[in-house]
Amino acid sequence: MSADRASSAPLGSRGADDATSGGVQAPEAGPGRLFTLLYGIFAVGATSRATLELATKFSEAPIAYTLSAFSAAVYVVGLVLLLRWGHPGSRAAMRVLCLVELAGVLTVGTLSLLKPEWFPQASVWSYYGAGYLLLPAVLPVLVLRWLARTRPRV
């Protein structure tokens, strides 16, 4: 199999040697598998929630529902990056995405405490993701740590 074809193969179809090429752990091995699952769950859940909220009750809490839609987009992009891991720039893009996600969770979480009137209905990131067992606050930190620990060796 050529290098180009191996990098575009679907998750789980690569050989065992590809999972740790050059000291880089691929998402289909170890914690990456869990992160892919969690981003998939959040992508479906947040997208479903945001679509329903925006379509049926946007006027009740426009800020919260718009932020739910933004968080859904973050989770969808994260899932796509993890599923297409072998492509150039995927690690750097995932790092940036996690920093945006963490900044969003911290900002929305803090605003939901300081300005609760802005959030008459919760968003995915309200109260630091308390409605989701705080996973929205913890997930980007864990992924950033995983990215640092599995950084390619020079």
N, C-alpha and C. Protein backbone atom coordinates (compact mmCIF):
# COMPACT_ATOMS: atom_id res chain seq x y z
N MET A 1 0.86 -1.17 0.00
CA MET A 1 0.00 0.00 0.00
C MET A 1 0.90 1.23 0.00
N SER A 2 0.59 2.21 -0.86
CA SER A 2 1.42 3.40 -0.93
C SER A 2 1.20 4.28 0.28
N ALA A 3 2.13 5.19 0.53
CA ALA A 3 2.03 6.09 1.70
C ALA A 3 0.81 6.98 1.59
N ASP A 4 0.49 7.46 0.36
CA ASP A 4 -0.67 8.32 0.19
C ASP A 4 -1.96 7.56 0.48
N ARG A 5 -2.02 6.35 0.01
CA ARG A 5 -3.23 5.56 0.22
C ARG A 5 -3.39 5.17 1.68
N ALA A 6 -2.29 4.87 2.35
CA ALA A 6 -2.36 4.49 3.77
C ALA A 6 -2.86 5.64 4.62
N SER A 7 -2.46 6.87 4.28
CA SER A 7 -2.87 8.00 5.11
C SER A 7 -4.33 8.36 4.91
N SER A 8 -4.93 7.94 3.78
CA SER A 8 -6.34 8.28 3.57
C SER A 8 -7.26 7.10 3.84
N ALA A 9 -6.71 6.01 4.34
CA ALA A 9 -7.53 4.84 4.66
C ALA A 9 -8.44 5.17 5.83
N PRO A 10 -9.63 4.58 5.84
CA PRO A 10 -10.52 4.84 6.96
C PRO A 10 -9.96 4.34 8.28
N LEU A 11 -10.45 4.96 9.35
CA LEU A 11 -10.01 4.58 10.69
C LEU A 11 -10.18 3.09 10.90
N GLY A 12 -9.17 2.46 11.45
CA GLY A 12 -9.25 1.05 11.75
C GLY A 12 -8.79 0.15 10.63
N SER A 13 -8.56 0.70 9.41
CA SER A 13 -8.17 -0.15 8.30
C SER A 13 -6.67 -0.17 8.08
N ARG A 14 -5.93 0.62 8.81
CA ARG A 14 -4.49 0.63 8.66
C ARG A 14 -3.88 -0.55 9.39
N GLY A 15 -2.69 -0.91 8.97
CA GLY A 15 -2.00 -2.01 9.62
C GLY A 15 -1.48 -1.60 10.98
N ALA A 16 -1.05 -2.57 11.77
CA ALA A 16 -0.57 -2.30 13.13
C ALA A 16 0.65 -1.41 13.11
N ASP A 17 1.48 -1.51 12.06
CA ASP A 17 2.69 -0.68 11.99
C ASP A 17 2.36 0.79 11.84
N ASP A 18 1.24 1.11 11.23
CA ASP A 18 0.87 2.51 11.02
C ASP A 18 0.40 3.18 12.29
N ALA A 19 -0.02 2.42 13.29
CA ALA A 19 -0.58 3.01 14.50
C ALA A 19 0.43 3.81 15.29
N THR A 20 1.71 3.48 15.16
CA THR A 20 2.73 4.22 15.91
C THR A 20 3.93 4.53 15.03
N SER A 21 3.70 5.03 13.84
CA SER A 21 4.82 5.35 12.96
C SER A 21 5.56 6.58 13.46
N GLY A 22 6.86 6.47 13.57
CA GLY A 22 7.69 7.59 14.00
C GLY A 22 7.41 8.04 15.41
N GLY A 23 6.89 7.17 16.25
CA GLY A 23 6.61 7.54 17.63
C GLY A 23 5.32 8.30 17.81
N VAL A 24 4.51 8.41 16.76
CA VAL A 24 3.26 9.15 16.83
C VAL A 24 2.12 8.17 16.97
N GLN A 25 1.36 8.30 18.03
CA GLN A 25 0.23 7.40 18.25
C GLN A 25 -0.97 7.89 17.45
N ALA A 26 -1.54 7.01 16.64
CA ALA A 26 -2.71 7.35 15.85
C ALA A 26 -3.97 7.26 16.70
N PRO A 27 -5.04 7.96 16.29
CA PRO A 27 -6.24 7.98 17.12
C PRO A 27 -6.92 6.62 17.27
N GLU A 28 -6.63 5.67 16.37
CA GLU A 28 -7.31 4.39 16.51
C GLU A 28 -6.66 3.51 17.58
N ALA A 29 -5.63 4.02 18.24
CA ALA A 29 -4.96 3.28 19.29
C ALA A 29 -4.98 4.09 20.58
N GLY A 30 -5.11 3.42 21.69
CA GLY A 30 -5.03 4.06 23.01
C GLY A 30 -6.08 5.13 23.23
N PRO A 31 -5.70 6.22 23.90
CA PRO A 31 -6.65 7.28 24.23
C PRO A 31 -7.30 7.91 23.00
N GLY A 32 -6.62 7.90 21.88
CA GLY A 32 -7.18 8.48 20.66
C GLY A 32 -8.49 7.85 20.26
N ARG A 33 -8.64 6.56 20.51
CA ARG A 33 -9.89 5.87 20.21
C ARG A 33 -11.02 6.44 21.07
N LEU A 34 -10.74 6.66 22.36
CA LEU A 34 -11.74 7.23 23.26
C LEU A 34 -12.09 8.66 22.84
N PHE A 35 -11.07 9.45 22.46
CA PHE A 35 -11.32 10.83 22.04
C PHE A 35 -12.17 10.87 20.78
N THR A 36 -11.91 9.96 19.84
CA THR A 36 -12.70 9.89 18.62
C THR A 36 -14.15 9.56 18.96
N LEU A 37 -14.35 8.62 19.86
CA LEU A 37 -15.70 8.26 20.29
C LEU A 37 -16.41 9.45 20.95
N LEU A 38 -15.71 10.12 21.86
CA LEU A 38 -16.32 11.25 22.57
C LEU A 38 -16.64 12.41 21.63
N TYR A 39 -15.73 12.72 20.71
CA TYR A 39 -16.01 13.79 19.75
C TYR A 39 -17.18 13.39 18.85
N GLY A 40 -17.29 12.11 18.51
CA GLY A 40 -18.43 11.65 17.72
C GLY A 40 -19.73 11.82 18.47
N ILE A 41 -19.75 11.42 19.73
CA ILE A 41 -20.96 11.56 20.55
C ILE A 41 -21.34 13.03 20.71
N PHE A 42 -20.35 13.87 21.01
CA PHE A 42 -20.63 15.30 21.17
C PHE A 42 -21.04 15.93 19.84
N ALA A 43 -20.45 15.50 18.74
CA ALA A 43 -20.82 16.05 17.43
C ALA A 43 -22.29 15.77 17.13
N VAL A 44 -22.72 14.54 17.34
CA VAL A 44 -24.11 14.18 17.08
C VAL A 44 -25.04 14.86 18.09
N GLY A 45 -24.68 14.78 19.37
CA GLY A 45 -25.54 15.35 20.41
C GLY A 45 -25.68 16.85 20.31
N ALA A 46 -24.55 17.55 20.18
CA ALA A 46 -24.60 19.02 20.12
C ALA A 46 -25.25 19.50 18.84
N THR A 47 -25.00 18.81 17.73
CA THR A 47 -25.62 19.21 16.46
C THR A 47 -27.13 19.00 16.52
N SER A 48 -27.56 17.88 17.07
CA SER A 48 -29.00 17.61 17.20
C SER A 48 -29.66 18.65 18.10
N ARG A 49 -29.02 18.90 19.22
CA ARG A 49 -29.56 19.86 20.18
C ARG A 49 -29.65 21.25 19.56
N ALA A 50 -28.57 21.70 18.95
CA ALA A 50 -28.54 23.05 18.37
C ALA A 50 -29.55 23.18 17.24
N THR A 51 -29.67 22.17 16.41
CA THR A 51 -30.63 22.23 15.30
C THR A 51 -32.05 22.36 15.82
N LEU A 52 -32.40 21.57 16.81
CA LEU A 52 -33.74 21.63 17.40
C LEU A 52 -33.98 22.99 18.05
N GLU A 53 -33.00 23.46 18.83
CA GLU A 53 -33.15 24.74 19.53
C GLU A 53 -33.27 25.91 18.56
N LEU A 54 -32.43 25.93 17.55
CA LEU A 54 -32.46 27.03 16.59
C LEU A 54 -33.75 27.02 15.78
N ALA A 55 -34.24 25.84 15.47
CA ALA A 55 -35.43 25.73 14.63
C ALA A 55 -36.72 25.99 15.39
N THR A 56 -36.77 25.67 16.67
CA THR A 56 -38.05 25.74 17.39
C THR A 56 -38.16 26.83 18.45
N LYS A 57 -37.02 27.24 19.04
CA LYS A 57 -37.14 28.20 20.14
C LYS A 57 -35.98 29.19 20.23
N PHE A 58 -35.49 29.61 19.09
CA PHE A 58 -34.35 30.53 19.04
C PHE A 58 -34.62 31.80 19.83
N SER A 59 -35.82 32.34 19.77
CA SER A 59 -36.13 33.61 20.43
C SER A 59 -36.07 33.52 21.96
N GLU A 60 -36.16 32.32 22.53
CA GLU A 60 -36.10 32.16 23.99
C GLU A 60 -34.71 32.46 24.56
N ALA A 61 -33.68 32.06 23.84
CA ALA A 61 -32.31 32.24 24.33
C ALA A 61 -31.34 32.27 23.15
N PRO A 62 -31.36 33.35 22.36
CA PRO A 62 -30.54 33.38 21.14
C PRO A 62 -29.05 33.21 21.40
N ILE A 63 -28.54 33.79 22.48
CA ILE A 63 -27.10 33.65 22.75
C ILE A 63 -26.76 32.21 23.07
N ALA A 64 -27.48 31.60 23.97
CA ALA A 64 -27.20 30.22 24.36
C ALA A 64 -27.32 29.27 23.18
N TYR A 65 -28.36 29.45 22.36
CA TYR A 65 -28.57 28.52 21.26
C TYR A 65 -27.56 28.73 20.14
N THR A 66 -27.13 29.96 19.93
CA THR A 66 -26.07 30.20 18.94
C THR A 66 -24.76 29.59 19.42
N LEU A 67 -24.48 29.70 20.71
CA LEU A 67 -23.26 29.09 21.26
C LEU A 67 -23.33 27.57 21.20
N SER A 68 -24.51 27.00 21.35
CA SER A 68 -24.66 25.55 21.20
C SER A 68 -24.33 25.14 19.76
N ALA A 69 -24.76 25.95 18.80
CA ALA A 69 -24.45 25.67 17.40
C ALA A 69 -22.95 25.77 17.14
N PHE A 70 -22.30 26.77 17.75
CA PHE A 70 -20.86 26.92 17.60
C PHE A 70 -20.14 25.71 18.21
N SER A 71 -20.56 25.28 19.39
CA SER A 71 -19.93 24.13 20.01
C SER A 71 -20.14 22.88 19.16
N ALA A 72 -21.30 22.75 18.54
CA ALA A 72 -21.55 21.61 17.65
C ALA A 72 -20.55 21.61 16.50
N ALA A 73 -20.31 22.79 15.92
CA ALA A 73 -19.34 22.89 14.82
C ALA A 73 -17.95 22.50 15.28
N VAL A 74 -17.57 22.90 16.49
CA VAL A 74 -16.26 22.54 17.04
C VAL A 74 -16.14 21.02 17.15
N TYR A 75 -17.18 20.37 17.67
CA TYR A 75 -17.12 18.91 17.84
C TYR A 75 -17.12 18.18 16.50
N VAL A 76 -17.84 18.69 15.51
CA VAL A 76 -17.84 18.07 14.19
C VAL A 76 -16.44 18.18 13.57
N VAL A 77 -15.84 19.36 13.65
CA VAL A 77 -14.49 19.55 13.10
C VAL A 77 -13.50 18.65 13.84
N GLY A 78 -13.61 18.56 15.15
CA GLY A 78 -12.72 17.68 15.92
C GLY A 78 -12.85 16.23 15.49
N LEU A 79 -14.07 15.78 15.29
CA LEU A 79 -14.29 14.41 14.83
C LEU A 79 -13.66 14.18 13.47
N VAL A 80 -13.87 15.11 12.55
CA VAL A 80 -13.29 14.98 11.21
C VAL A 80 -11.77 14.94 11.28
N LEU A 81 -11.18 15.79 12.10
CA LEU A 81 -9.72 15.79 12.24
C LEU A 81 -9.22 14.45 12.78
N LEU A 82 -9.90 13.89 13.74
CA LEU A 82 -9.48 12.60 14.29
C LEU A 82 -9.68 11.47 13.29
N LEU A 83 -10.73 11.53 12.50
CA LEU A 83 -10.98 10.48 11.51
C LEU A 83 -10.00 10.56 10.33
N ARG A 84 -9.46 11.73 10.08
CA ARG A 84 -8.51 11.92 8.96
C ARG A 84 -7.12 12.23 9.50
N TRP A 85 -6.74 11.54 10.55
CA TRP A 85 -5.55 11.84 11.32
C TRP A 85 -4.25 11.85 10.54
N GLY A 86 -4.05 11.00 9.58
CA GLY A 86 -2.77 10.91 8.89
C GLY A 86 -2.45 12.05 7.95
N HIS A 87 -3.38 12.95 7.73
CA HIS A 87 -3.18 14.02 6.77
C HIS A 87 -2.32 15.14 7.35
N PRO A 88 -1.53 15.80 6.49
CA PRO A 88 -0.65 16.88 6.98
C PRO A 88 -1.45 17.96 7.69
N GLY A 89 -0.92 18.40 8.80
CA GLY A 89 -1.53 19.49 9.54
C GLY A 89 -2.64 19.08 10.49
N SER A 90 -2.98 17.79 10.53
CA SER A 90 -4.09 17.37 11.40
C SER A 90 -3.76 17.56 12.87
N ARG A 91 -2.53 17.30 13.27
CA ARG A 91 -2.13 17.50 14.68
C ARG A 91 -2.20 18.98 15.06
N ALA A 92 -1.65 19.83 14.20
CA ALA A 92 -1.65 21.27 14.48
C ALA A 92 -3.08 21.81 14.51
N ALA A 93 -3.89 21.36 13.57
CA ALA A 93 -5.29 21.82 13.53
C ALA A 93 -6.05 21.35 14.77
N MET A 94 -5.77 20.13 15.22
CA MET A 94 -6.45 19.62 16.42
C MET A 94 -6.02 20.40 17.65
N ARG A 95 -4.76 20.77 17.70
CA ARG A 95 -4.27 21.58 18.82
C ARG A 95 -4.98 22.94 18.86
N VAL A 96 -5.09 23.59 17.71
CA VAL A 96 -5.78 24.88 17.63
C VAL A 96 -7.26 24.71 17.99
N LEU A 97 -7.88 23.66 17.47
CA LEU A 97 -9.28 23.41 17.77
C LEU A 97 -9.49 23.22 19.27
N CYS A 98 -8.61 22.47 19.92
CA CYS A 98 -8.75 22.24 21.37
C CYS A 98 -8.57 23.54 22.15
N LEU A 99 -7.68 24.41 21.70
CA LEU A 99 -7.50 25.70 22.37
C LEU A 99 -8.74 26.57 22.20
N VAL A 100 -9.34 26.56 21.00
CA VAL A 100 -10.58 27.30 20.77
C VAL A 100 -11.70 26.72 21.63
N GLU A 101 -11.78 25.38 21.66
CA GLU A 101 -12.80 24.71 22.47
C GLU A 101 -12.64 25.06 23.95
N LEU A 102 -11.42 24.99 24.46
CA LEU A 102 -11.18 25.30 25.86
C LEU A 102 -11.49 26.76 26.17
N ALA A 103 -11.09 27.66 25.28
CA ALA A 103 -11.41 29.08 25.47
C ALA A 103 -12.92 29.29 25.46
N GLY A 104 -13.62 28.61 24.57
CA GLY A 104 -15.07 28.71 24.52
C GLY A 104 -15.74 28.21 25.79
N VAL A 105 -15.31 27.05 26.26
CA VAL A 105 -15.88 26.48 27.48
C VAL A 105 -15.63 27.40 28.67
N LEU A 106 -14.40 27.90 28.78
CA LEU A 106 -14.08 28.78 29.91
C LEU A 106 -14.83 30.11 29.83
N THR A 107 -14.93 30.67 28.64
CA THR A 107 -15.64 31.94 28.46
C THR A 107 -17.13 31.78 28.72
N VAL A 108 -17.74 30.80 28.06
CA VAL A 108 -19.18 30.59 28.22
C VAL A 108 -19.49 30.15 29.65
N GLY A 109 -18.66 29.29 30.22
CA GLY A 109 -18.87 28.85 31.59
C GLY A 109 -18.84 30.01 32.56
N THR A 110 -17.87 30.90 32.40
CA THR A 110 -17.76 32.06 33.28
C THR A 110 -18.91 33.03 33.06
N LEU A 111 -19.25 33.30 31.80
CA LEU A 111 -20.37 34.20 31.51
C LEU A 111 -21.69 33.65 32.02
N SER A 112 -21.85 32.35 31.96
CA SER A 112 -23.12 31.77 32.45
C SER A 112 -23.25 31.91 33.96
N LEU A 113 -22.12 32.04 34.65
CA LEU A 113 -22.16 32.29 36.09
C LEU A 113 -22.33 33.78 36.40
N LEU A 114 -21.63 34.63 35.63
CA LEU A 114 -21.66 36.07 35.89
C LEU A 114 -22.89 36.77 35.31
N LYS A 115 -23.37 36.29 34.20
CA LYS A 115 -24.50 36.91 33.49
C LYS A 115 -25.57 35.85 33.19
N PRO A 116 -26.17 35.27 34.21
CA PRO A 116 -27.15 34.19 33.97
C PRO A 116 -28.34 34.63 33.11
N GLU A 117 -28.62 35.94 33.09
CA GLU A 117 -29.73 36.42 32.26
C GLU A 117 -29.45 36.22 30.77
N TRP A 118 -28.18 36.10 30.39
CA TRP A 118 -27.82 35.83 29.01
C TRP A 118 -28.11 34.38 28.64
N PHE A 119 -28.27 33.55 29.64
CA PHE A 119 -28.45 32.11 29.43
C PHE A 119 -29.72 31.61 30.13
N PRO A 120 -30.90 32.09 29.68
CA PRO A 120 -32.12 31.58 30.30
C PRO A 120 -32.30 30.08 30.04
N GLN A 121 -31.67 29.60 29.02
CA GLN A 121 -31.59 28.17 28.72
C GLN A 121 -30.10 27.83 28.59
N ALA A 122 -29.73 26.67 29.05
CA ALA A 122 -28.32 26.28 29.02
C ALA A 122 -27.84 25.98 27.61
N SER A 123 -26.57 26.23 27.38
CA SER A 123 -25.91 25.79 26.15
C SER A 123 -25.04 24.60 26.53
N VAL A 124 -24.41 24.00 25.54
CA VAL A 124 -23.54 22.85 25.80
C VAL A 124 -22.41 23.26 26.75
N TRP A 125 -21.91 24.47 26.63
CA TRP A 125 -20.76 24.90 27.42
C TRP A 125 -21.15 25.71 28.66
N SER A 126 -22.45 25.93 28.91
CA SER A 126 -22.87 26.67 30.10
C SER A 126 -22.38 25.97 31.36
N TYR A 127 -22.00 26.77 32.32
CA TYR A 127 -21.53 26.23 33.61
C TYR A 127 -20.42 25.19 33.40
N TYR A 128 -19.56 25.50 32.42
CA TYR A 128 -18.39 24.66 32.10
C TYR A 128 -18.78 23.25 31.65
N GLY A 129 -19.96 23.13 31.07
CA GLY A 129 -20.41 21.82 30.60
C GLY A 129 -20.97 20.95 31.70
N ALA A 130 -21.48 21.55 32.77
CA ALA A 130 -22.00 20.78 33.90
C ALA A 130 -23.12 19.83 33.48
N GLY A 131 -23.90 20.20 32.49
CA GLY A 131 -24.97 19.33 32.00
C GLY A 131 -24.44 18.10 31.28
N TYR A 132 -23.17 18.10 31.00
CA TYR A 132 -22.51 16.98 30.30
C TYR A 132 -21.38 16.43 31.16
N LEU A 133 -21.57 16.44 32.48
CA LEU A 133 -20.59 15.89 33.44
C LEU A 133 -19.23 16.58 33.36
N LEU A 134 -19.23 17.85 32.96
CA LEU A 134 -18.02 18.67 32.81
C LEU A 134 -17.07 18.16 31.72
N LEU A 135 -17.51 17.20 30.93
CA LEU A 135 -16.66 16.68 29.85
C LEU A 135 -16.24 17.77 28.86
N PRO A 136 -17.11 18.74 28.53
CA PRO A 136 -16.64 19.79 27.62
C PRO A 136 -15.43 20.57 28.15
N ALA A 137 -15.28 20.67 29.46
CA ALA A 137 -14.12 21.38 30.02
C ALA A 137 -12.90 20.47 30.11
N VAL A 138 -13.12 19.20 30.34
CA VAL A 138 -12.02 18.26 30.54
C VAL A 138 -11.46 17.73 29.22
N LEU A 139 -12.34 17.48 28.25
CA LEU A 139 -11.93 16.87 26.99
C LEU A 139 -10.81 17.61 26.27
N PRO A 140 -10.90 18.93 26.05
CA PRO A 140 -9.80 19.58 25.34
C PRO A 140 -8.48 19.52 26.10
N VAL A 141 -8.53 19.55 27.42
CA VAL A 141 -7.30 19.46 28.22
C VAL A 141 -6.66 18.09 28.03
N LEU A 142 -7.47 17.04 28.07
CA LEU A 142 -6.95 15.68 27.88
C LEU A 142 -6.37 15.48 26.48
N VAL A 143 -7.06 16.03 25.47
CA VAL A 143 -6.57 15.88 24.10
C VAL A 143 -5.27 16.66 23.92
N LEU A 144 -5.19 17.87 24.48
CA LEU A 144 -3.93 18.64 24.39
C LEU A 144 -2.79 17.89 25.06
N ARG A 145 -3.07 17.27 26.17
CA ARG A 145 -2.04 16.48 26.87
C ARG A 145 -1.62 15.28 26.02
N TRP A 146 -2.59 14.61 25.43
CA TRP A 146 -2.31 13.47 24.56
C TRP A 146 -1.47 13.91 23.35
N LEU A 147 -1.83 15.05 22.76
CA LEU A 147 -1.05 15.56 21.63
C LEU A 147 0.39 15.85 22.03
N ALA A 148 0.59 16.42 23.21
CA ALA A 148 1.94 16.71 23.68
C ALA A 148 2.74 15.43 23.95
N ARG A 149 2.08 14.43 24.52
CA ARG A 149 2.77 13.18 24.86
C ARG A 149 3.08 12.34 23.63
N THR A 150 2.32 12.50 22.56
CA THR A 150 2.53 11.68 21.37
C THR A 150 3.15 12.49 20.23
N ARG A 151 3.76 13.60 20.60
CA ARG A 151 4.40 14.47 19.60
C ARG A 151 5.46 13.68 18.82
N PRO A 152 5.56 13.88 17.51
CA PRO A 152 6.58 13.17 16.74
C PRO A 152 7.98 13.49 17.24
N ARG A 153 8.80 12.48 17.25
CA ARG A 153 10.21 12.67 17.66
C ARG A 153 11.00 13.26 16.52
N VAL A 154 11.89 14.17 16.85
CA VAL A 154 12.71 14.81 15.82
C VAL A 154 14.00 14.04 15.63
